[in-house]
């Protein structure tokens, strides 16, 4: 479970500001946190189909990294398997909570067990998840299936 005691975002405008600042590369790097990644993925997965959301996130993260002075290399930057993993987790969460507003989805997500940075390691061995192959392309979990 998350340790958040208050909602990350209390208005849809706050979420849209995050997404827009990410998209246009003006989001300060220190604000591009794990939580910000997940909220951005939530927004894209709520507003686009599965493959469009992944395309927007993939290109957006790669671009954001470059614009803000980061790199996308075999060792750091964009990670394809983690991006798709989180999209699958978040899409399933959205499908189970269809009646919630964007703000309530965000709040409920961060009160769940589905936001831990360690969650991918329940599905993947560390060796596979942090391999160059997993960074470059989607790899299926080797510990626990997502389906």
PDB file of C-alpha atoms in Angstrom:
ATOM      1  CA  UNK A   1       0.000   0.000   0.000  1.00  0.00           C
ATOM      2  CA  UNK A   2       1.035   3.569  -0.585  1.00  0.00           C
ATOM      3  CA  UNK A   3       2.032   5.781   2.295  1.00  0.00           C
ATOM      4  CA  UNK A   4       0.391   8.870   0.807  1.00  0.00           C
ATOM      5  CA  UNK A   5      -1.818  10.569   3.358  1.00  0.00           C
ATOM      6  CA  UNK A   6      -3.293  13.148   1.023  1.00  0.00           C
ATOM      7  CA  UNK A   7      -4.177  13.134  -2.661  1.00  0.00           C
ATOM      8  CA  UNK A   8      -1.323  13.957  -5.027  1.00  0.00           C
ATOM      9  CA  UNK A   9      -3.679  16.016  -7.163  1.00  0.00           C
ATOM     10  CA  UNK A  10      -6.941  17.576  -6.074  1.00  0.00           C
ATOM     11  CA  UNK A  11      -8.058  18.990  -9.419  1.00  0.00           C
ATOM     12  CA  UNK A  12      -8.066  17.835 -13.006  1.00  0.00           C
ATOM     13  CA  UNK A  13      -6.236  21.062 -13.899  1.00  0.00           C
ATOM     14  CA  UNK A  14      -3.268  20.013 -11.736  1.00  0.00           C
ATOM     15  CA  UNK A  15      -3.087  16.709 -13.599  1.00  0.00           C
ATOM     16  CA  UNK A  16      -3.430  18.407 -16.985  1.00  0.00           C
ATOM     17  CA  UNK A  17      -0.700  20.890 -16.051  1.00  0.00           C
ATOM     18  CA  UNK A  18       1.621  17.981 -15.210  1.00  0.00           C
ATOM     19  CA  UNK A  19       0.850  16.234 -18.509  1.00  0.00           C
ATOM     20  CA  UNK A  20       1.187  19.432 -20.565  1.00  0.00           C
ATOM     21  CA  UNK A  21       4.459  20.402 -18.885  1.00  0.00           C
ATOM     22  CA  UNK A  22       5.763  16.887 -19.543  1.00  0.00           C
ATOM     23  CA  UNK A  23       4.657  17.045 -23.173  1.00  0.00           C
ATOM     24  CA  UNK A  24       6.242  20.417 -23.849  1.00  0.00           C
ATOM     25  CA  UNK A  25       9.429  19.656 -21.901  1.00  0.00           C
ATOM     26  CA  UNK A  26       8.952  22.371 -19.273  1.00  0.00           C
ATOM     27  CA  UNK A  27       8.368  20.076 -16.307  1.00  0.00           C
ATOM     28  CA  UNK A  28      11.343  20.526 -13.955  1.00  0.00           C
ATOM     29  CA  UNK A  29      13.425  17.341 -13.826  1.00  0.00           C
ATOM     30  CA  UNK A  30      13.044  17.104 -10.030  1.00  0.00           C
ATOM     31  CA  UNK A  31       9.252  16.918 -10.561  1.00  0.00           C
ATOM     32  CA  UNK A  32       9.544  13.990 -13.010  1.00  0.00           C
ATOM     33  CA  UNK A  33       9.167  11.504 -10.170  1.00  0.00           C
ATOM     34  CA  UNK A  34       7.878   7.940 -10.107  1.00  0.00           C
ATOM     35  CA  UNK A  35       4.486   9.354  -9.098  1.00  0.00           C
ATOM     36  CA  UNK A  36       4.532  11.863 -11.960  1.00  0.00           C
ATOM     37  CA  UNK A  37       5.357   9.044 -14.408  1.00  0.00           C
ATOM     38  CA  UNK A  38       2.363   7.056 -13.142  1.00  0.00           C
ATOM     39  CA  UNK A  39      -0.065   9.989 -13.202  1.00  0.00           C
ATOM     40  CA  UNK A  40       1.040  10.818 -16.746  1.00  0.00           C
ATOM     41  CA  UNK A  41       0.577   7.181 -17.755  1.00  0.00           C
ATOM     42  CA  UNK A  42      -2.846   7.215 -16.094  1.00  0.00           C
ATOM     43  CA  UNK A  43      -3.883  10.265 -18.105  1.00  0.00           C
ATOM     44  CA  UNK A  44      -2.685   8.820 -21.425  1.00  0.00           C
ATOM     45  CA  UNK A  45      -4.267   5.430 -20.748  1.00  0.00           C
ATOM     46  CA  UNK A  46      -7.566   7.055 -19.777  1.00  0.00           C
ATOM     47  CA  UNK A  47      -7.633   9.259 -22.885  1.00  0.00           C
ATOM     48  CA  UNK A  48      -6.219   6.965 -25.580  1.00  0.00           C
ATOM     49  CA  UNK A  49      -6.385   3.328 -26.541  1.00  0.00           C
ATOM     50  CA  UNK A  50      -3.640   0.992 -25.345  1.00  0.00           C
ATOM     51  CA  UNK A  51      -1.311   1.380 -28.314  1.00  0.00           C
ATOM     52  CA  UNK A  52      -1.751   5.132 -28.716  1.00  0.00           C
ATOM     53  CA  UNK A  53      -1.031   5.633 -25.009  1.00  0.00           C
ATOM     54  CA  UNK A  54       2.168   3.595 -25.300  1.00  0.00           C
ATOM     55  CA  UNK A  55       3.267   5.537 -28.406  1.00  0.00           C
ATOM     56  CA  UNK A  56       2.662   8.887 -26.728  1.00  0.00           C
ATOM     57  CA  UNK A  57       4.468   7.815 -23.559  1.00  0.00           C
ATOM     58  CA  UNK A  58       7.392   6.220 -25.398  1.00  0.00           C
ATOM     59  CA  UNK A  59       8.036   9.211 -27.632  1.00  0.00           C
ATOM     60  CA  UNK A  60       7.250  11.652 -24.820  1.00  0.00           C
ATOM     61  CA  UNK A  61       9.680  10.118 -22.325  1.00  0.00           C
ATOM     62  CA  UNK A  62      12.467   9.823 -24.890  1.00  0.00           C
ATOM     63  CA  UNK A  63      11.952  13.441 -25.973  1.00  0.00           C
ATOM     64  CA  UNK A  64      11.575  14.724 -22.411  1.00  0.00           C
ATOM     65  CA  UNK A  65      14.845  13.044 -21.407  1.00  0.00           C
ATOM     66  CA  UNK A  66      16.718  14.726 -24.268  1.00  0.00           C
ATOM     67  CA  UNK A  67      15.094  18.153 -23.826  1.00  0.00           C
ATOM     68  CA  UNK A  68      15.906  18.207 -20.119  1.00  0.00           C
ATOM     69  CA  UNK A  69      19.536  17.181 -20.613  1.00  0.00           C
ATOM     70  CA  UNK A  70      19.151  13.479 -19.940  1.00  0.00           C
ATOM     71  CA  UNK A  71      20.206  10.577 -22.090  1.00  0.00           C
ATOM     72  CA  UNK A  72      18.579   7.484 -23.513  1.00  0.00           C
ATOM     73  CA  UNK A  73      21.282   4.819 -23.493  1.00  0.00           C
ATOM     74  CA  UNK A  74      21.535   1.073 -22.870  1.00  0.00           C
ATOM     75  CA  UNK A  75      22.063   1.915 -19.177  1.00  0.00           C
ATOM     76  CA  UNK A  76      19.744   4.850 -18.441  1.00  0.00           C
ATOM     77  CA  UNK A  77      16.866   6.905 -19.719  1.00  0.00           C
ATOM     78  CA  UNK A  78      13.890   5.400 -21.501  1.00  0.00           C
ATOM     79  CA  UNK A  79      12.989   1.798 -20.536  1.00  0.00           C
ATOM     80  CA  UNK A  80      10.548   0.038 -22.878  1.00  0.00           C
ATOM     81  CA  UNK A  81       9.617  -2.880 -20.617  1.00  0.00           C
ATOM     82  CA  UNK A  82       8.938  -0.663 -17.602  1.00  0.00           C
ATOM     83  CA  UNK A  83       6.858   1.739 -19.698  1.00  0.00           C
ATOM     84  CA  UNK A  84       4.694  -1.045 -21.090  1.00  0.00           C
ATOM     85  CA  UNK A  85       4.542  -2.846 -17.729  1.00  0.00           C
ATOM     86  CA  UNK A  86       3.157   0.266 -16.020  1.00  0.00           C
ATOM     87  CA  UNK A  87       0.755   0.916 -18.915  1.00  0.00           C
ATOM     88  CA  UNK A  88      -0.634  -2.612 -18.540  1.00  0.00           C
ATOM     89  CA  UNK A  89      -1.001  -2.234 -14.751  1.00  0.00           C
ATOM     90  CA  UNK A  90      -2.648   1.167 -15.059  1.00  0.00           C
ATOM     91  CA  UNK A  91      -4.945   0.149 -17.912  1.00  0.00           C
ATOM     92  CA  UNK A  92      -6.198  -2.800 -15.848  1.00  0.00           C
ATOM     93  CA  UNK A  93      -6.726  -0.448 -12.903  1.00  0.00           C
ATOM     94  CA  UNK A  94      -8.701   1.982 -15.092  1.00  0.00           C
ATOM     95  CA  UNK A  95     -10.824  -0.878 -16.473  1.00  0.00           C
ATOM     96  CA  UNK A  96     -11.738  -1.922 -12.929  1.00  0.00           C
ATOM     97  CA  UNK A  97     -12.593   1.663 -11.909  1.00  0.00           C
ATOM     98  CA  UNK A  98     -14.357   3.017 -14.988  1.00  0.00           C
ATOM     99  CA  UNK A  99     -16.826   5.156 -13.073  1.00  0.00           C
ATOM    100  CA  UNK A 100     -14.211   7.277 -11.297  1.00  0.00           C
ATOM    101  CA  UNK A 101     -13.224  10.765 -12.360  1.00  0.00           C
ATOM    102  CA  UNK A 102      -9.609  11.403 -13.305  1.00  0.00           C
ATOM    103  CA  UNK A 103      -8.841  12.913  -9.890  1.00  0.00           C
ATOM    104  CA  UNK A 104     -10.519  10.021  -8.067  1.00  0.00           C
ATOM    105  CA  UNK A 105      -8.708   7.500 -10.270  1.00  0.00           C
ATOM    106  CA  UNK A 106      -5.412   9.116  -9.366  1.00  0.00           C
ATOM    107  CA  UNK A 107      -6.225   9.211  -5.659  1.00  0.00           C
ATOM    108  CA  UNK A 108      -7.483   5.619  -5.614  1.00  0.00           C
ATOM    109  CA  UNK A 109      -4.471   4.382  -7.583  1.00  0.00           C
ATOM    110  CA  UNK A 110      -2.054   5.886  -5.064  1.00  0.00           C
ATOM    111  CA  UNK A 111      -3.974   4.375  -2.164  1.00  0.00           C
ATOM    112  CA  UNK A 112      -3.571   0.925  -3.756  1.00  0.00           C
ATOM    113  CA  UNK A 113      -0.700  -1.536  -3.774  1.00  0.00           C
ATOM    114  CA  UNK A 114      -0.176  -0.921  -7.499  1.00  0.00           C
ATOM    115  CA  UNK A 115       2.181   2.062  -7.282  1.00  0.00           C
ATOM    116  CA  UNK A 116       5.205   0.663  -5.463  1.00  0.00           C
ATOM    117  CA  UNK A 117       8.492   1.157  -7.312  1.00  0.00           C
ATOM    118  CA  UNK A 118       9.230  -2.456  -6.368  1.00  0.00           C
ATOM    119  CA  UNK A 119       6.105  -3.857  -8.071  1.00  0.00           C
ATOM    120  CA  UNK A 120       7.877  -4.804 -11.323  1.00  0.00           C
ATOM    121  CA  UNK A 121      10.256  -7.011  -9.323  1.00  0.00           C
ATOM    122  CA  UNK A 122       7.301  -9.176  -8.319  1.00  0.00           C
ATOM    123  CA  UNK A 123       6.996 -10.045 -12.020  1.00  0.00           C
ATOM    124  CA  UNK A 124      10.613  -9.873 -13.207  1.00  0.00           C
ATOM    125  CA  UNK A 125      13.976 -10.977 -11.935  1.00  0.00           C
ATOM    126  CA  UNK A 126      16.277  -8.009 -11.434  1.00  0.00           C
ATOM    127  CA  UNK A 127      18.670  -9.415 -14.055  1.00  0.00           C
ATOM    128  CA  UNK A 128      16.027  -9.519 -16.782  1.00  0.00           C
ATOM    129  CA  UNK A 129      14.304  -6.247 -15.886  1.00  0.00           C
ATOM    130  CA  UNK A 130      17.523  -4.251 -15.926  1.00  0.00           C
ATOM    131  CA  UNK A 131      18.977  -5.910 -19.006  1.00  0.00           C
ATOM    132  CA  UNK A 132      19.707  -3.976 -22.183  1.00  0.00           C
ATOM    133  CA  UNK A 133      17.143  -6.162 -23.967  1.00  0.00           C
ATOM    134  CA  UNK A 134      14.361  -5.153 -21.521  1.00  0.00           C
ATOM    135  CA  UNK A 135      15.341  -1.503 -21.794  1.00  0.00           C
ATOM    136  CA  UNK A 136      15.258  -1.630 -25.597  1.00  0.00           C
ATOM    137  CA  UNK A 137      12.136  -3.755 -26.180  1.00  0.00           C
ATOM    138  CA  UNK A 138       9.235  -5.333 -24.351  1.00  0.00           C
ATOM    139  CA  UNK A 139      10.037  -8.595 -22.608  1.00  0.00           C
ATOM    140  CA  UNK A 140       7.503 -10.850 -20.917  1.00  0.00           C
ATOM    141  CA  UNK A 141       7.834 -11.284 -17.141  1.00  0.00           C
ATOM    142  CA  UNK A 142       9.948 -14.229 -16.066  1.00  0.00           C
ATOM    143  CA  UNK A 143       8.573 -14.632 -12.527  1.00  0.00           C
ATOM    144  CA  UNK A 144       4.836 -13.933 -12.600  1.00  0.00           C
ATOM    145  CA  UNK A 145       2.513 -13.452 -15.567  1.00  0.00           C
ATOM    146  CA  UNK A 146       0.641 -10.209 -16.047  1.00  0.00           C
ATOM    147  CA  UNK A 147      -2.442 -12.063 -17.279  1.00  0.00           C
TER     148      UNK A 147
END
